[in-house]
Short mmCIF file of N, CA and C in Angstrom, two decimals:
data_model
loop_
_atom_site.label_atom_id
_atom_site.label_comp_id
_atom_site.label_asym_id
_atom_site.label_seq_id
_atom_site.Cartn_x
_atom_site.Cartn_y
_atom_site.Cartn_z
N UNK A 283 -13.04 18.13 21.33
CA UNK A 283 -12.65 16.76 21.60
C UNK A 283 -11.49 16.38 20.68
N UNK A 284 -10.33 15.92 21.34
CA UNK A 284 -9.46 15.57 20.74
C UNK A 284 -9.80 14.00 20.09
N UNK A 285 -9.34 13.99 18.78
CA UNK A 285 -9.84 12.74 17.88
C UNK A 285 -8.17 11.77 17.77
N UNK A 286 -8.64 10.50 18.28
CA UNK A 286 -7.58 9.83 18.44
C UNK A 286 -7.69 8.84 17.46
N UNK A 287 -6.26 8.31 16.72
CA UNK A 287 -6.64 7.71 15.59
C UNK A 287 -5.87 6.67 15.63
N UNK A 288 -6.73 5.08 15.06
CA UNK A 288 -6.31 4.17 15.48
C UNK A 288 -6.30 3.19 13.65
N UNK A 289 -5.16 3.10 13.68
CA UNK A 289 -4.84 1.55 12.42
C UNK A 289 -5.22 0.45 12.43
N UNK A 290 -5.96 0.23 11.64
CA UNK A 290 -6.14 -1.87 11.45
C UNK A 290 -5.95 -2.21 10.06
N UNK A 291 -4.88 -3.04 9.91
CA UNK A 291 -4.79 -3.93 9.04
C UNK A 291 -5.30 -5.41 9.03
N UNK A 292 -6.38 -5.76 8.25
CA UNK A 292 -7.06 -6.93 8.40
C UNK A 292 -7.79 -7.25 6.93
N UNK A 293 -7.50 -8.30 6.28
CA UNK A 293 -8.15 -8.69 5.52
C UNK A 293 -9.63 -9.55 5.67
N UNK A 294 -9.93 -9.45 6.54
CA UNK A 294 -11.11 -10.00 6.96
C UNK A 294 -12.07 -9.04 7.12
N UNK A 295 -12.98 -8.85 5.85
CA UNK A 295 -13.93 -7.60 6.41
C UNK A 295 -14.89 -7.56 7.19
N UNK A 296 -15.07 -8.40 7.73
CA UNK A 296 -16.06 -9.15 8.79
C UNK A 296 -15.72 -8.18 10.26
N UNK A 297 -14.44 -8.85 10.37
CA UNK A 297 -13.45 -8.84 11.66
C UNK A 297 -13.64 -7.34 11.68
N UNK A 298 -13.29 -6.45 10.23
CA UNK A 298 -12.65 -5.48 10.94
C UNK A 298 -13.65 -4.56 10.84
N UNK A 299 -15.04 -4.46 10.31
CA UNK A 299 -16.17 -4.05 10.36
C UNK A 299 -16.48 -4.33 12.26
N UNK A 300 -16.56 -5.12 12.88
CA UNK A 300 -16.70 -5.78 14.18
C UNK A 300 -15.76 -4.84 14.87
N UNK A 301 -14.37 -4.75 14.74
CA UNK A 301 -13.34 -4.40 15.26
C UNK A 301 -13.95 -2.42 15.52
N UNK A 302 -14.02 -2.04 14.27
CA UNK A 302 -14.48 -0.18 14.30
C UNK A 302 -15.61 -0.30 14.86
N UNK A 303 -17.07 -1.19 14.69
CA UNK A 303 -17.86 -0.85 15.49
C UNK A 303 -17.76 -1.05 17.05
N UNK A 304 -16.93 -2.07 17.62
CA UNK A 304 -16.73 -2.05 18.73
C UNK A 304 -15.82 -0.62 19.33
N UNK A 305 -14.86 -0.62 18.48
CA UNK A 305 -14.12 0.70 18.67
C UNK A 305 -15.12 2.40 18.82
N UNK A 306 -16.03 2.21 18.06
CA UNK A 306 -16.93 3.51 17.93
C UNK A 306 -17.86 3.33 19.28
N UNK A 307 -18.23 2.28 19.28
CA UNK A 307 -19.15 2.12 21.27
C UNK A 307 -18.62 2.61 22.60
N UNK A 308 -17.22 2.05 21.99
CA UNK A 308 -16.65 2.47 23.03
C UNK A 308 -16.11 4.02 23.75
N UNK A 309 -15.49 4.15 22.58
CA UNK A 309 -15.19 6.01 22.84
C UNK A 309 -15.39 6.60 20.92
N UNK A 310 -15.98 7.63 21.27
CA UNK A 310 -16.40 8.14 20.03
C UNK A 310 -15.44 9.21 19.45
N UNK A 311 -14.41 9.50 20.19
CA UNK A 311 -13.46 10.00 19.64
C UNK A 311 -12.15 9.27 19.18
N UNK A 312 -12.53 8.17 18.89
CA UNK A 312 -11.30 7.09 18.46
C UNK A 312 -12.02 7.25 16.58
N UNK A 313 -10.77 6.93 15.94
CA UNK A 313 -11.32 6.97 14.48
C UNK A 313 -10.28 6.09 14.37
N UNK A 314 -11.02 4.92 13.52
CA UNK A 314 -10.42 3.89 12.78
C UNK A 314 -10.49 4.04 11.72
N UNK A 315 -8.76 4.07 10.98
CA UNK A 315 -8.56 3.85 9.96
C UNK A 315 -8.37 2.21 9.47
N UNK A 316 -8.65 1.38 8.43
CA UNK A 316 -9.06 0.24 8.00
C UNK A 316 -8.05 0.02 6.74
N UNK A 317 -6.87 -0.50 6.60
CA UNK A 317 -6.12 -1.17 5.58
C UNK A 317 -6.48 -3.11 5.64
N UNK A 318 -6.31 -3.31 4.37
CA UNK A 318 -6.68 -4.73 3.74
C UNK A 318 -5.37 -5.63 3.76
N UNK A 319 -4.32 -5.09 3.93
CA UNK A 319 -3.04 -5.52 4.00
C UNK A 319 -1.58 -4.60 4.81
N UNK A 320 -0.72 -5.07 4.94
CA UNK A 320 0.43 -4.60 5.60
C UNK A 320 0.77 -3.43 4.15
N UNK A 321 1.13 -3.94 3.21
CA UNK A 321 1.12 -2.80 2.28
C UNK A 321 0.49 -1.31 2.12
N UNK A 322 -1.01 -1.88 2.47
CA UNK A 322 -1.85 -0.66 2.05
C UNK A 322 -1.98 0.10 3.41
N UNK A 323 -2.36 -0.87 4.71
CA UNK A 323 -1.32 0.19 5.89
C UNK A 323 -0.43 1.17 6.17
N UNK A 324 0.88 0.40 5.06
CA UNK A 324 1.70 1.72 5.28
C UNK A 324 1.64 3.05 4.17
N UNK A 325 0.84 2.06 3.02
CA UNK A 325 0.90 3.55 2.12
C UNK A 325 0.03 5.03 2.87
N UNK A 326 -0.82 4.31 4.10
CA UNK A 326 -1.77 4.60 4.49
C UNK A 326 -1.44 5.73 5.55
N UNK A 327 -0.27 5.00 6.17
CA UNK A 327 0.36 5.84 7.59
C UNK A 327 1.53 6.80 6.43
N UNK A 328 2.10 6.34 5.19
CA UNK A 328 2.43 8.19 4.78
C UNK A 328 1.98 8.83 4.00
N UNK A 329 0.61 8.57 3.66
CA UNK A 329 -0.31 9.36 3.62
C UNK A 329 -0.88 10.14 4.49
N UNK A 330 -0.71 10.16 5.49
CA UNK A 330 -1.52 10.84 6.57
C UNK A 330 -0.50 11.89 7.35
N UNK A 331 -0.95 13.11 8.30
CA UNK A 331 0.20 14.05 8.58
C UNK A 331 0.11 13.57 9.81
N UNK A 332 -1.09 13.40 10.42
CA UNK A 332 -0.85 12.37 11.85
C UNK A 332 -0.73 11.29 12.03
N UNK A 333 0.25 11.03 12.94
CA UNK A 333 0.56 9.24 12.64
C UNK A 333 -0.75 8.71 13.85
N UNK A 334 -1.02 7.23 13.83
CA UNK A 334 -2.14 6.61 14.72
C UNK A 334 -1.04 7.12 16.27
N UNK A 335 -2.29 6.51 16.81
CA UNK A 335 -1.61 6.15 18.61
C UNK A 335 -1.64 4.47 18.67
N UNK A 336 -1.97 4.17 17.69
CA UNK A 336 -1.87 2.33 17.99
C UNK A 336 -1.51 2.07 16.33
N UNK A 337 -1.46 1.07 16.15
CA UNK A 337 -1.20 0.28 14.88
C UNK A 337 -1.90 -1.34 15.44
N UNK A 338 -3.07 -1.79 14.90
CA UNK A 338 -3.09 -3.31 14.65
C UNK A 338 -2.82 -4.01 13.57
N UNK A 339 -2.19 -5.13 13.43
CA UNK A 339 -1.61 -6.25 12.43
C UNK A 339 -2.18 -7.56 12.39
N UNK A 340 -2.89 -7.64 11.35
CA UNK A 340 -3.74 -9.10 11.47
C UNK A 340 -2.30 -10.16 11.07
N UNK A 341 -1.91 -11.04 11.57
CA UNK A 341 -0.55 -11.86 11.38
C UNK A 341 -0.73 -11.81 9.52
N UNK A 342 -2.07 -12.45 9.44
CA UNK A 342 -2.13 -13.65 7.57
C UNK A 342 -2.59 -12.69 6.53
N UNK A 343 -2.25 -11.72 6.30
CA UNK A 343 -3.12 -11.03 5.07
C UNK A 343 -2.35 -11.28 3.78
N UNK A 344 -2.98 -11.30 2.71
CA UNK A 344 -2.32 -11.23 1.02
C UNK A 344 -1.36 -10.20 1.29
N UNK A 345 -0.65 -10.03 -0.02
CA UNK A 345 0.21 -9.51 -0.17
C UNK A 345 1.96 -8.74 0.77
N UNK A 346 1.06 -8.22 1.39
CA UNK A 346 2.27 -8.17 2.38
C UNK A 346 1.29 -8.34 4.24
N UNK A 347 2.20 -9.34 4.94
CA UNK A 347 1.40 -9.39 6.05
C UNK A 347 1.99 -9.35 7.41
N UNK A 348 1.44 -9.29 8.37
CA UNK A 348 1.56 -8.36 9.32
C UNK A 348 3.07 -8.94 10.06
N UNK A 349 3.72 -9.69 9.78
CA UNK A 349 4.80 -9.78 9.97
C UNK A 349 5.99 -9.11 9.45
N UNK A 350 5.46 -9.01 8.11
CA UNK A 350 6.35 -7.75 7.01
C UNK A 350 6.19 -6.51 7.33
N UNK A 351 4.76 -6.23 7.51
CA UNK A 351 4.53 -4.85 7.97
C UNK A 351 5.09 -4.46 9.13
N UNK A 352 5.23 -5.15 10.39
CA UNK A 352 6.22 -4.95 11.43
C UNK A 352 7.56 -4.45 11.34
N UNK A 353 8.10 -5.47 10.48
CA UNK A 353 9.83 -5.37 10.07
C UNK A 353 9.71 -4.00 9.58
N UNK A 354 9.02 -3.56 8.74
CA UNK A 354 9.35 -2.25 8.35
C UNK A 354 8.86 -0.89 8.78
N UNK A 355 7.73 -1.19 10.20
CA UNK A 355 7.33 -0.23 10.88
C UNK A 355 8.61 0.10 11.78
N UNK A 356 9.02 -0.96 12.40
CA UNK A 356 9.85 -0.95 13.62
C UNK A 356 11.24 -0.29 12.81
N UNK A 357 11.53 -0.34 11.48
CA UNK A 357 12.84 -0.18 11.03
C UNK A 357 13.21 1.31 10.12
N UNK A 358 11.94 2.36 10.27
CA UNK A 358 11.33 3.54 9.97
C UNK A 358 11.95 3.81 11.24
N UNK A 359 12.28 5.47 11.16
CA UNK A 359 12.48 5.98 12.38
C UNK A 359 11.42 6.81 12.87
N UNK A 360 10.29 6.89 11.63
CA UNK A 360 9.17 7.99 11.92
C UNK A 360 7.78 7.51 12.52
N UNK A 361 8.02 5.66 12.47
CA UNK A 361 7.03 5.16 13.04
C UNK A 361 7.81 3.83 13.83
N UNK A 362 8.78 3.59 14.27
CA UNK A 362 9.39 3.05 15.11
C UNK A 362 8.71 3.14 16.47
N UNK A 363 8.64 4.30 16.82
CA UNK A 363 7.55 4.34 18.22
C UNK A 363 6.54 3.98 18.45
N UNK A 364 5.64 3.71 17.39
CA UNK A 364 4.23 3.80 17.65
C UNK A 364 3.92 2.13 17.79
N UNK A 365 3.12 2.12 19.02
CA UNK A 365 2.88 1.07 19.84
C UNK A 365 2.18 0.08 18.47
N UNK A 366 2.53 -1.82 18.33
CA UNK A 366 1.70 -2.26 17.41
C UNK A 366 1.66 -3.41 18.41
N UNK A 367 -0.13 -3.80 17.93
CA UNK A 367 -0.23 -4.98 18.29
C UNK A 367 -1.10 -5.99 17.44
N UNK A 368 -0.25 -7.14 17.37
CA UNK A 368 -0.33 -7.91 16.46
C UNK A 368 -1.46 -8.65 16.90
N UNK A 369 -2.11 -8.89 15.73
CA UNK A 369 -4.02 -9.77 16.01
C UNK A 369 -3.70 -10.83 15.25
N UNK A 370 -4.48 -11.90 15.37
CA UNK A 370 -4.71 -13.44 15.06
C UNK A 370 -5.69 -14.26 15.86
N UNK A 371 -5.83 -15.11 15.19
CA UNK A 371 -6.75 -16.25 15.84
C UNK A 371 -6.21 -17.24 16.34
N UNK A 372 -4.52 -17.31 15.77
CA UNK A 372 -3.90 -18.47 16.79
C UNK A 372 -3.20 -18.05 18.17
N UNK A 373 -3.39 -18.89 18.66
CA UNK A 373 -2.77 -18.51 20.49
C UNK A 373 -1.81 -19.40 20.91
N UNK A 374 -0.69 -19.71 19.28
CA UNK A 374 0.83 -20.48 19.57
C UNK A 374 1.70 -19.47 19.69
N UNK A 375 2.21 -20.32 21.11
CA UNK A 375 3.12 -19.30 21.71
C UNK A 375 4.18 -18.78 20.74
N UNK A 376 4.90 -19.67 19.55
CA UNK A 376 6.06 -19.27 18.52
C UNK A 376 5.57 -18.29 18.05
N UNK A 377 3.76 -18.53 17.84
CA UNK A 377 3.52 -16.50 17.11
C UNK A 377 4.44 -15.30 17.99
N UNK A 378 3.61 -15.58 18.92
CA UNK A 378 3.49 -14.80 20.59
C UNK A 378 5.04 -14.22 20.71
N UNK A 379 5.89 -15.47 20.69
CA UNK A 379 7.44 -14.87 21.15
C UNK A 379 7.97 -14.63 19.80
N UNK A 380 7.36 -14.51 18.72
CA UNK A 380 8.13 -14.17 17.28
C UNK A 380 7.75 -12.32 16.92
N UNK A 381 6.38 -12.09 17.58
CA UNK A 381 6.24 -10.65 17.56
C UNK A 381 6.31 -9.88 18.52
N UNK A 382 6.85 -10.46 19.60
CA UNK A 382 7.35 -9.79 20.49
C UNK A 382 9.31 -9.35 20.58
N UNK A 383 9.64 -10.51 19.69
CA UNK A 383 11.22 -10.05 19.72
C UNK A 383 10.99 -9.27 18.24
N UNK A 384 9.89 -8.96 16.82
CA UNK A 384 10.24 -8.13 16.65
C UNK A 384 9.81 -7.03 16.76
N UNK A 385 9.32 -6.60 17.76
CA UNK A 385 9.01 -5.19 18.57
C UNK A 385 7.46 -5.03 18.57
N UNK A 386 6.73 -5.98 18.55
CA UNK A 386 5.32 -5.71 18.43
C UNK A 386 5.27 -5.36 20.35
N UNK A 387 4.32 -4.14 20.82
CA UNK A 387 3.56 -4.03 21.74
C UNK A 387 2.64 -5.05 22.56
N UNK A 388 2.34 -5.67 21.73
CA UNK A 388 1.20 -6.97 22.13
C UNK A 388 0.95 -7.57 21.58
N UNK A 389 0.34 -9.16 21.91
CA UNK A 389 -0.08 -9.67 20.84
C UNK A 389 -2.02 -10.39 21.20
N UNK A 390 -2.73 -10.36 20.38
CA UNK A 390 -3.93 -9.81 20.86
C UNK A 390 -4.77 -11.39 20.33
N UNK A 391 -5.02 -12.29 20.65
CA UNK A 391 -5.77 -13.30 20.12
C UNK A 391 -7.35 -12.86 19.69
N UNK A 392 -7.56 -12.88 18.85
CA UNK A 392 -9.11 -12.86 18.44
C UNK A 392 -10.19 -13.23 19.08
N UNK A 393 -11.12 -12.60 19.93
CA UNK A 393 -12.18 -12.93 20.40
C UNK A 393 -13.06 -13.55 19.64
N UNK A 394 -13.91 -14.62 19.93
CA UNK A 394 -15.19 -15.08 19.75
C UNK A 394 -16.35 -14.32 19.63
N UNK A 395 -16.47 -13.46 20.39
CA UNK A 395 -17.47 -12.34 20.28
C UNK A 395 -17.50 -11.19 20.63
N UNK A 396 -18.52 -10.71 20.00
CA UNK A 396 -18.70 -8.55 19.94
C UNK A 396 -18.45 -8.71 21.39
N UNK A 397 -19.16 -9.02 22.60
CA UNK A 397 -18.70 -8.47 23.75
C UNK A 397 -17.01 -8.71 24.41
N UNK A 398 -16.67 -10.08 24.34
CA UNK A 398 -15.16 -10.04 24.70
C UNK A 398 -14.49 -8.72 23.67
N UNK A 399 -14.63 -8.59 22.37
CA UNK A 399 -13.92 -8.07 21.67
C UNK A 399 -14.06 -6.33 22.45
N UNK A 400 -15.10 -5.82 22.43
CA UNK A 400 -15.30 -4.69 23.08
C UNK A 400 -14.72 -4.74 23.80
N UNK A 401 -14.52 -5.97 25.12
CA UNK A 401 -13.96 -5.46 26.71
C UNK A 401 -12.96 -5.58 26.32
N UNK A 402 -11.50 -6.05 25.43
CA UNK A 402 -10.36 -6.24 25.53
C UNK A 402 -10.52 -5.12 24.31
N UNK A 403 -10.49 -3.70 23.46
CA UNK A 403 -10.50 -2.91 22.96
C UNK A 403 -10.64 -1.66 24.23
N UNK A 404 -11.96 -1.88 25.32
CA UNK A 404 -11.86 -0.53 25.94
C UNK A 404 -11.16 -0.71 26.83
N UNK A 405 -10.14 -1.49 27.40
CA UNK A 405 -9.10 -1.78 28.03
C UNK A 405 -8.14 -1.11 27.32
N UNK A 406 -7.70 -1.80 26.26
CA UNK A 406 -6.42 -0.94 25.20
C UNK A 406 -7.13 0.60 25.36
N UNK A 407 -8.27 0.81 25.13
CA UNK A 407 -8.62 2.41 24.64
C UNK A 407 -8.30 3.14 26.16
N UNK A 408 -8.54 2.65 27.00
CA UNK A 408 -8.28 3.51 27.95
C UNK A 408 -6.96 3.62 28.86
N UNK A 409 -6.56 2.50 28.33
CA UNK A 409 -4.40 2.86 28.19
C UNK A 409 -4.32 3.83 27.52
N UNK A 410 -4.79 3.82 25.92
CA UNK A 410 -4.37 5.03 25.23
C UNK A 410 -4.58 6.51 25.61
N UNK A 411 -5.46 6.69 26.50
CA UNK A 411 -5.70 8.05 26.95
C UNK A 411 -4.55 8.58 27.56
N UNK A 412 -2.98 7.63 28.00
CA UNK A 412 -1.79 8.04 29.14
C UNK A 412 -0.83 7.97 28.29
N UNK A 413 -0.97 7.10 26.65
CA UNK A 413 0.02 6.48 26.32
C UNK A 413 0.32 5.26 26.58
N UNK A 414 0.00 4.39 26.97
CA UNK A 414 0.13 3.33 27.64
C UNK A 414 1.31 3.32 29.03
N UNK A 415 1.08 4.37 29.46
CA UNK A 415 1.58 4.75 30.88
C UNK A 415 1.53 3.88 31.89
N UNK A 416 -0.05 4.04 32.12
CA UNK A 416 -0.85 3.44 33.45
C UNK A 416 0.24 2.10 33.51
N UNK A 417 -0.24 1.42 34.49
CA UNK A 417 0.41 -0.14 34.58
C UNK A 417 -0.39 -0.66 33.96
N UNK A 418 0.43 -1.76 33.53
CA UNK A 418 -0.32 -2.50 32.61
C UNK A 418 -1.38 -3.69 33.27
N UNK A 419 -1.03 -3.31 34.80
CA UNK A 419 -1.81 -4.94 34.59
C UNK A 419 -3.15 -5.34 34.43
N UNK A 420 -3.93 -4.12 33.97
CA UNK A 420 -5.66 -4.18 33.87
C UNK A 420 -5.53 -4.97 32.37
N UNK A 421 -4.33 -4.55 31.68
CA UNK A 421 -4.41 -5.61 30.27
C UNK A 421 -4.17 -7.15 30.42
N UNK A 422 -2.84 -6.81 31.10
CA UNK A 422 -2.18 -8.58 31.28
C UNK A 422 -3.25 -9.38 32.03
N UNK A 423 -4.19 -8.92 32.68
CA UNK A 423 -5.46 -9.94 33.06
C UNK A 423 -5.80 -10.58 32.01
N UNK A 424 -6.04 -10.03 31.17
CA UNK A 424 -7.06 -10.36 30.26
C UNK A 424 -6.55 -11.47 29.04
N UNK A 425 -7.42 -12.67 29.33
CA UNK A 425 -7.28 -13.47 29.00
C UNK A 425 -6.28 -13.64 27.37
N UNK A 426 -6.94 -12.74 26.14
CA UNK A 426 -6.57 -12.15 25.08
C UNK A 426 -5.77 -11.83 24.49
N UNK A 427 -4.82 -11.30 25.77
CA UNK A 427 -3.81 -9.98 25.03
C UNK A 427 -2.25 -10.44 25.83
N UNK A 428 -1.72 -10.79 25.44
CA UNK A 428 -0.38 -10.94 25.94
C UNK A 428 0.72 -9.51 25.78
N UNK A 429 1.61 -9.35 27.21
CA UNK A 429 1.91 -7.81 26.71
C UNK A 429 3.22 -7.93 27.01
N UNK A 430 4.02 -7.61 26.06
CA UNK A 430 5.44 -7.36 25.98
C UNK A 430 6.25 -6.62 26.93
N UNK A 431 7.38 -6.57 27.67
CA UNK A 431 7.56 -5.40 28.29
C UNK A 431 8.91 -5.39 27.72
#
């Protein structure tokens, strides 16, 4: 079984405890890696010899946050590709069109609960099996996730 590996940056250990266990229900070959900030994210992605297939960005974390961490994913040429989508709890559109012009993949509003959160994760997880190939529009339904093209 090929092991597919997925980034979250979130200072909320709540969230992102919620976030891997929903991620592990879903497909058991997904492995979440867990940074506390945009900083420790990236020390995180060159530390590692495989880069993720996703990157998530909680917008508000200490030290450096997921808006910073963007600017300098997108401005790397070694992780420029790799799909990110930016998480939050607010659903203002200025977030929405501010991480989408700077190259975020999506932008993902925070569910209320373990089950929404699961169904809008095995949606993303099962894009990731193509790359995010497929059409998108089994995502753009979904209430949640706004998707860049």
């Amino acid at each position: 079984m090929i092991k597919k590996i997925i980034l979250l940056a979130d200072d909320d250990r709540d969230d992102a405890e919620m976030f891997c266990e929903a991620l592990a229900d879903i497909d058991e070959s997904i492995i979440c890696h867990c940074a506390e900030n945009g900083d420790q994210a990236l020390k995180m992605l060159k530390s590692q010899d495989k880069t993720p297939e996703i990157v998530f960005l909680d917008l508000n974390m200490p030290i450096m946050n997921g808006w910073e961490c963007l600017k300098q994913l997108k401005s790397e040429e070694r992780y420029k590709n790799i799909p990110v989508i930016m998480i939050s709890t607010s659903s203002h559109k200025n977030d929405m069109e501010a991480a989408g012009n700077l190259g975020a993949f999506c932008y993902f509003v925070k569910p209320n609960n373990f089950n929404d959160l699961k169904q809008v994760l095995g949606l993303i997880a099962s894009s990731l099996e193509n790359g995010f190939k497929k059409p998108l529009s089994d995502l753009e339904k979904n209430k949640y996730l706004h998707i860049f093209h």
